[in-house]
């Protein structure tokens, strides 16, 4: 398992990497340097859905069987800028902003792994209203997998792009329950307040640093092996979601609570409950999540197909043409697999 210090550092950087998209010259004319159609940027967002009294943003395009795209840590629906228009030519595509990210409300709640699973599950019930294919990058991949295990009747396939989540470490002892750790007066009134104060100072600095354009571009170039798509659309967008007055507090809660207890929901536990076809679209050059993880997932879960891409942590945005083609081919195979067999002629 990742050490706490390493986890905080990587997730802090991820806020800069997986950013929601802002306007740029590329988005102004609807095309990109690669010649792909790009999702038009709307400063006020696309569609909004009220979930548990919170305002949730999502994009909806196309017609046909539904696909739901789920972004990574710190990102938004706009991170699927090159994928939504292409997929929408054949499917009904949704891209949702998870609570606390993008154009969704920066709610001051306790961020546990279950909150996004419940949000996506309810989105499928209330907005999509039929079984869908879930596609997720990084944190969105973890959320996708978690959702598919909890509401299998609403998910007909799962696609993971360099997914977050860890396999259980058999050599690591189980973590002590929170109530035991905080049981003594010394822990409650001295240790815990000091720990929280230190966390706020460190995470506050990381949050401030993550908003600096030069830092954003540097980190993006470290995880996008081909930096062609590290453009103004991507770099400039970091200021949009982080400008919200609650963004800093949401970041603190995410880092200090959710990221530190992610080990409660391991990949082997989730894969052991999965009951639908799985596709791994893996950026093999990812400096954070390499191909060994994809190989281990495939070994653990038999109904897995793998497509290796020469890209980094966000292959859907770095190499969208290849990612779109691989995804569409797998979706064609999934549709054919689900189609009823042709009736055979019987001799009377």
JSON list of N, CA, C and O in Angstrom, two decimals, residues 315-348:
[
{"chain": "A", "resi": 315, "resn": "UNK", "atom": "N", "xyz": [-5.13, 8.55, -20.51]},
{"chain": "A", "resi": 315, "resn": "UNK", "atom": "CA", "xyz": [-5.03, 8.17, -21.93]},
{"chain": "A", "resi": 315, "resn": "UNK", "atom": "C", "xyz": [-6.19, 8.67, -22.78]},
{"chain": "A", "resi": 315, "resn": "UNK", "atom": "O", "xyz": [-6.02, 8.91, -23.97]},
{"chain": "A", "resi": 316, "resn": "UNK", "atom": "N", "xyz": [-7.35, 8.86, -22.17]},
{"chain": "A", "resi": 316, "resn": "UNK", "atom": "CA", "xyz": [-8.51, 9.36, -22.92]},
{"chain": "A", "resi": 316, "resn": "UNK", "atom": "C", "xyz": [-8.31, 10.77, -23.43]},
{"chain": "A", "resi": 316, "resn": "UNK", "atom": "O", "xyz": [-8.90, 11.17, -24.43]},
{"chain": "A", "resi": 317, "resn": "UNK", "atom": "N", "xyz": [-7.46, 11.57, -22.74]},
{"chain": "A", "resi": 317, "resn": "UNK", "atom": "CA", "xyz": [-7.22, 12.94, -23.14]},
{"chain": "A", "resi": 317, "resn": "UNK", "atom": "C", "xyz": [-5.89, 13.09, -23.87]},
{"chain": "A", "resi": 317, "resn": "UNK", "atom": "O", "xyz": [-5.76, 13.93, -24.75]},
{"chain": "A", "resi": 318, "resn": "UNK", "atom": "N", "xyz": [-4.93, 12.26, -23.53]},
{"chain": "A", "resi": 318, "resn": "UNK", "atom": "CA", "xyz": [-3.62, 12.33, -24.19]},
{"chain": "A", "resi": 318, "resn": "UNK", "atom": "C", "xyz": [-3.65, 11.65, -25.56]},
{"chain": "A", "resi": 318, "resn": "UNK", "atom": "O", "xyz": [-3.05, 12.15, -26.52]},
{"chain": "A", "resi": 319, "resn": "UNK", "atom": "N", "xyz": [-4.31, 10.51, -25.64]},
{"chain": "A", "resi": 319, "resn": "UNK", "atom": "CA", "xyz": [-4.39, 9.76, -26.90]},
{"chain": "A", "resi": 319, "resn": "UNK", "atom": "C", "xyz": [-5.85, 9.44, -27.20]},
{"chain": "A", "resi": 319, "resn": "UNK", "atom": "O", "xyz": [-6.25, 8.27, -27.26]},
{"chain": "A", "resi": 320, "resn": "UNK", "atom": "N", "xyz": [-6.69, 10.47, -27.41]},
{"chain": "A", "resi": 320, "resn": "UNK", "atom": "CA", "xyz": [-8.13, 10.24, -27.53]},
{"chain": "A", "resi": 320, "resn": "UNK", "atom": "C", "xyz": [-8.54, 9.43, -28.76]},
{"chain": "A", "resi": 320, "resn": "UNK", "atom": "O", "xyz": [-9.51, 8.68, -28.69]},
{"chain": "A", "resi": 321, "resn": "UNK", "atom": "N", "xyz": [-7.83, 9.56, -29.86]},
{"chain": "A", "resi": 321, "resn": "UNK", "atom": "CA", "xyz": [-8.20, 8.80, -31.06]},
{"chain": "A", "resi": 321, "resn": "UNK", "atom": "C", "xyz": [-8.09, 7.30, -30.80]},
{"chain": "A", "resi": 321, "resn": "UNK", "atom": "O", "xyz": [-9.00, 6.53, -31.11]},
{"chain": "A", "resi": 322, "resn": "UNK", "atom": "N", "xyz": [-6.96, 6.89, -30.20]},
{"chain": "A", "resi": 322, "resn": "UNK", "atom": "CA", "xyz": [-6.77, 5.47, -29.91]},
{"chain": "A", "resi": 322, "resn": "UNK", "atom": "C", "xyz": [-7.73, 4.99, -28.82]},
{"chain": "A", "resi": 322, "resn": "UNK", "atom": "O", "xyz": [-8.29, 3.90, -28.90]},
{"chain": "A", "resi": 323, "resn": "UNK", "atom": "N", "xyz": [-7.94, 5.82, -27.80]},
{"chain": "A", "resi": 323, "resn": "UNK", "atom": "CA", "xyz": [-8.85, 5.44, -26.72]},
{"chain": "A", "resi": 323, "resn": "UNK", "atom": "C", "xyz": [-10.28, 5.31, -27.23]},
{"chain": "A", "resi": 323, "resn": "UNK", "atom": "O", "xyz": [-10.98, 4.34, -26.89]},
{"chain": "A", "resi": 324, "resn": "UNK", "atom": "N", "xyz": [-10.72, 6.26, -28.05]},
{"chain": "A", "resi": 324, "resn": "UNK", "atom": "CA", "xyz": [-12.08, 6.19, -28.60]},
{"chain": "A", "resi": 324, "resn": "UNK", "atom": "C", "xyz": [-12.27, 4.95, -29.47]},
{"chain": "A", "resi": 324, "resn": "UNK", "atom": "O", "xyz": [-13.29, 4.26, -29.37]},
{"chain": "A", "resi": 325, "resn": "UNK", "atom": "N", "xyz": [-11.29, 4.67, -30.32]},
{"chain": "A", "resi": 325, "resn": "UNK", "atom": "CA", "xyz": [-11.40, 3.51, -31.20]},
{"chain": "A", "resi": 325, "resn": "UNK", "atom": "C", "xyz": [-11.47, 2.21, -30.41]},
{"chain": "A", "resi": 325, "resn": "UNK", "atom": "O", "xyz": [-12.32, 1.35, -30.67]},
{"chain": "A", "resi": 326, "resn": "UNK", "atom": "N", "xyz": [-10.59, 2.06, -29.42]},
{"chain": "A", "resi": 326, "resn": "UNK", "atom": "CA", "xyz": [-10.58, 0.85, -28.61]},
{"chain": "A", "resi": 326, "resn": "UNK", "atom": "C", "xyz": [-11.89, 0.69, -27.84]},
{"chain": "A", "resi": 326, "resn": "UNK", "atom": "O", "xyz": [-12.44, -0.42, -27.74]},
{"chain": "A", "resi": 327, "resn": "UNK", "atom": "N", "xyz": [-12.39, 1.78, -27.30]},
{"chain": "A", "resi": 327, "resn": "UNK", "atom": "CA", "xyz": [-13.63, 1.72, -26.53]},
{"chain": "A", "resi": 327, "resn": "UNK", "atom": "C", "xyz": [-14.81, 1.37, -27.43]},
{"chain": "A", "resi": 327, "resn": "UNK", "atom": "O", "xyz": [-15.65, 0.52, -27.07]},
{"chain": "A", "resi": 328, "resn": "UNK", "atom": "N", "xyz": [-14.89, 1.97, -28.61]},
{"chain": "A", "resi": 328, "resn": "UNK", "atom": "CA", "xyz": [-16.00, 1.69, -29.53]},
{"chain": "A", "resi": 328, "resn": "UNK", "atom": "C", "xyz": [-15.96, 0.25, -30.02]},
{"chain": "A", "resi": 328, "resn": "UNK", "atom": "O", "xyz": [-17.01, -0.39, -30.16]},
{"chain": "A", "resi": 329, "resn": "UNK", "atom": "N", "xyz": [-14.79, -0.28, -30.27]},
{"chain": "A", "resi": 329, "resn": "UNK", "atom": "CA", "xyz": [-14.68, -1.68, -30.69]},
{"chain": "A", "resi": 329, "resn": "UNK", "atom": "C", "xyz": [-15.15, -2.62, -29.58]},
{"chain": "A", "resi": 329, "resn": "UNK", "atom": "O", "xyz": [-15.86, -3.60, -29.84]},
{"chain": "A", "resi": 330, "resn": "UNK", "atom": "N", "xyz": [-14.78, -2.32, -28.35]},
{"chain": "A", "resi": 330, "resn": "UNK", "atom": "CA", "xyz": [-15.21, -3.15, -27.23]},
{"chain": "A", "resi": 330, "resn": "UNK", "atom": "C", "xyz": [-16.71, -3.04, -27.01]},
{"chain": "A", "resi": 330, "resn": "UNK", "atom": "O", "xyz": [-17.39, -4.02, -26.72]},
{"chain": "A", "resi": 331, "resn": "UNK", "atom": "N", "xyz": [-17.26, -1.83, -27.16]},
{"chain": "A", "resi": 331, "resn": "UNK", "atom": "CA", "xyz": [-18.70, -1.64, -27.02]},
{"chain": "A", "resi": 331, "resn": "UNK", "atom": "C", "xyz": [-19.47, -2.41, -28.09]},
{"chain": "A", "resi": 331, "resn": "UNK", "atom": "O", "xyz": [-20.53, -2.98, -27.82]},
{"chain": "A", "resi": 332, "resn": "UNK", "atom": "N", "xyz": [-18.93, -2.44, -29.32]},
{"chain": "A", "resi": 332, "resn": "UNK", "atom": "CA", "xyz": [-19.56, -3.23, -30.39]},
{"chain": "A", "resi": 332, "resn": "UNK", "atom": "C", "xyz": [-19.61, -4.70, -30.00]},
{"chain": "A", "resi": 332, "resn": "UNK", "atom": "O", "xyz": [-20.63, -5.37, -30.18]},
{"chain": "A", "resi": 333, "resn": "UNK", "atom": "N", "xyz": [-18.50, -5.20, -29.45]},
{"chain": "A", "resi": 333, "resn": "UNK", "atom": "CA", "xyz": [-18.44, -6.60, -29.03]},
{"chain": "A", "resi": 333, "resn": "UNK", "atom": "C", "xyz": [-19.38, -6.86, -27.86]},
{"chain": "A", "resi": 333, "resn": "UNK", "atom": "O", "xyz": [-20.03, -7.92, -27.80]},
{"chain": "A", "resi": 334, "resn": "UNK", "atom": "N", "xyz": [-19.49, -5.89, -26.97]},
{"chain": "A", "resi": 334, "resn": "UNK", "atom": "CA", "xyz": [-20.40, -6.04, -25.83]},
{"chain": "A", "resi": 334, "resn": "UNK", "atom": "C", "xyz": [-21.85, -6.07, -26.30]},
{"chain": "A", "resi": 334, "resn": "UNK", "atom": "O", "xyz": [-22.65, -6.89, -25.81]},
{"chain": "A", "resi": 335, "resn": "UNK", "atom": "N", "xyz": [-22.19, -5.21, -27.25]},
{"chain": "A", "resi": 335, "resn": "UNK", "atom": "CA", "xyz": [-23.55, -5.20, -27.80]},
{"chain": "A", "resi": 335, "resn": "UNK", "atom": "C", "xyz": [-23.86, -6.52, -28.49]},
{"chain": "A", "resi": 335, "resn": "UNK", "atom": "O", "xyz": [-24.98, -7.06, -28.35]},
{"chain": "A", "resi": 336, "resn": "UNK", "atom": "N", "xyz": [-22.90, -7.04, -29.25]},
{"chain": "A", "resi": 336, "resn": "UNK", "atom": "CA", "xyz": [-23.12, -8.30, -29.94]},
{"chain": "A", "resi": 336, "resn": "UNK", "atom": "C", "xyz": [-23.26, -9.45, -28.95]},
{"chain": "A", "resi": 336, "resn": "UNK", "atom": "O", "xyz": [-24.07, -10.37, -29.15]},
{"chain": "A", "resi": 337, "resn": "UNK", "atom": "N", "xyz": [-22.51, -9.38, -27.89]},
{"chain": "A", "resi": 337, "resn": "UNK", "atom": "CA", "xyz": [-22.56, -10.42, -26.86]},
{"chain": "A", "resi": 337, "resn": "UNK", "atom": "C", "xyz": [-23.92, -10.44, -26.16]},
{"chain": "A", "resi": 337, "resn": "UNK", "atom": "O", "xyz": [-24.43, -11.49, -25.79]},
{"chain": "A", "resi": 338, "resn": "UNK", "atom": "N", "xyz": [-24.52, -9.25, -26.03]},
{"chain": "A", "resi": 338, "resn": "UNK", "atom": "CA", "xyz": [-25.81, -9.14, -25.33]},
{"chain": "A", "resi": 338, "resn": "UNK", "atom": "C", "xyz": [-27.00, -9.39, -26.24]},
{"chain": "A", "resi": 338, "resn": "UNK", "atom": "O", "xyz": [-28.12, -9.59, -25.77]},
{"chain": "A", "resi": 339, "resn": "UNK", "atom": "N", "xyz": [-26.77, -9.37, -27.56]},
{"chain": "A", "resi": 339, "resn": "UNK", "atom": "CA", "xyz": [-27.88, -9.55, -28.51]},
{"chain": "A", "resi": 339, "resn": "UNK", "atom": "C", "xyz": [-28.41, -10.97, -28.45]},
{"chain": "A", "resi": 339, "resn": "UNK", "atom": "O", "xyz": [-27.64, -11.93, -28.30]},
{"chain": "A", "resi": 340, "resn": "UNK", "atom": "N", "xyz": [-29.73, -11.15, -28.55]},
{"chain": "A", "resi": 340, "resn": "UNK", "atom": "CA", "xyz": [-30.30, -12.51, -28.53]},
{"chain": "A", "resi": 340, "resn": "UNK", "atom": "C", "xyz": [-29.85, -13.28, -29.77]},
{"chain": "A", "resi": 340, "resn": "UNK", "atom": "O", "xyz": [-29.67, -12.72, -30.85]},
{"chain": "A", "resi": 341, "resn": "UNK", "atom": "N", "xyz": [-29.65, -14.57, -29.59]},
{"chain": "A", "resi": 341, "resn": "UNK", "atom": "CA", "xyz": [-29.21, -15.40, -30.70]},
{"chain": "A", "resi": 341, "resn": "UNK", "atom": "C", "xyz": [-30.32, -15.52, -31.74]},
{"chain": "A", "resi": 341, "resn": "UNK", "atom": "O", "xyz": [-31.51, -15.47, -31.42]},
{"chain": "A", "resi": 342, "resn": "UNK", "atom": "N", "xyz": [-29.91, -15.67, -33.01]},
{"chain": "A", "resi": 342, "resn": "UNK", "atom": "CA", "xyz": [-30.87, -15.85, -34.08]},
{"chain": "A", "resi": 342, "resn": "UNK", "atom": "C", "xyz": [-31.60, -17.17, -33.89]},
{"chain": "A", "resi": 342, "resn": "UNK", "atom": "O", "xyz": [-30.97, -18.20, -33.60]},
{"chain": "A", "resi": 343, "resn": "UNK", "atom": "N", "xyz": [-32.92, -17.19, -34.06]},
{"chain": "A", "resi": 343, "resn": "UNK", "atom": "CA", "xyz": [-33.64, -18.46, -33.91]},
{"chain": "A", "resi": 343, "resn": "UNK", "atom": "C", "xyz": [-33.24, -19.43, -35.03]},
{"chain": "A", "resi": 343, "resn": "UNK", "atom": "O", "xyz": [-33.09, -19.05, -36.16]},
{"chain": "A", "resi": 344, "resn": "UNK", "atom": "N", "xyz": [-33.03, -20.67, -34.64]},
{"chain": "A", "resi": 344, "resn": "UNK", "atom": "CA", "xyz": [-32.63, -21.69, -35.61]},
{"chain": "A", "resi": 344, "resn": "UNK", "atom": "C", "xyz": [-33.86, -22.32, -36.24]},
{"chain": "A", "resi": 344, "resn": "UNK", "atom": "O", "xyz": [-34.93, -22.38, -35.65]},
{"chain": "A", "resi": 345, "resn": "UNK", "atom": "N", "xyz": [-33.72, -22.75, -37.49]},
{"chain": "A", "resi": 345, "resn": "UNK", "atom": "CA", "xyz": [-34.82, -23.44, -38.18]},
{"chain": "A", "resi": 345, "resn": "UNK", "atom": "C", "xyz": [-34.97, -24.83, -37.60]},
{"chain": "A", "resi": 345, "resn": "UNK", "atom": "O", "xyz": [-34.01, -25.56, -37.39]},
{"chain": "A", "resi": 346, "resn": "UNK", "atom": "N", "xyz": [-36.17, -25.21, -37.32]},
{"chain": "A", "resi": 346, "resn": "UNK", "atom": "CA", "xyz": [-36.45, -26.53, -36.79]},
{"chain": "A", "resi": 346, "resn": "UNK", "atom": "C", "xyz": [-37.27, -27.34, -37.78]},
{"chain": "A", "resi": 346, "resn": "UNK", "atom": "O", "xyz": [-38.17, -26.81, -38.45]},
{"chain": "A", "resi": 347, "resn": "UNK", "atom": "N", "xyz": [-36.92, -28.58, -37.90]},
{"chain": "A", "resi": 347, "resn": "UNK", "atom": "CA", "xyz": [-37.65, -29.48, -38.80]},
{"chain": "A", "resi": 347, "resn": "UNK", "atom": "C", "xyz": [-38.98, -29.85, -38.18]},
{"chain": "A", "resi": 347, "resn": "UNK", "atom": "O", "xyz": [-39.06, -30.26, -37.03]},
{"chain": "A", "resi": 348, "resn": "UNK", "atom": "N", "xyz": [-40.04, -29.62, -38.94]},
{"chain": "A", "resi": 348, "resn": "UNK", "atom": "CA", "xyz": [-41.37, -29.94, -38.43]},
{"chain": "A", "resi": 348, "resn": "UNK", "atom": "C", "xyz": [-41.66, -31.40, -38.65]},
{"chain": "A", "resi": 348, "resn": "UNK", "atom": "O", "xyz": [-41.47, -31.89, -39.77]}
]
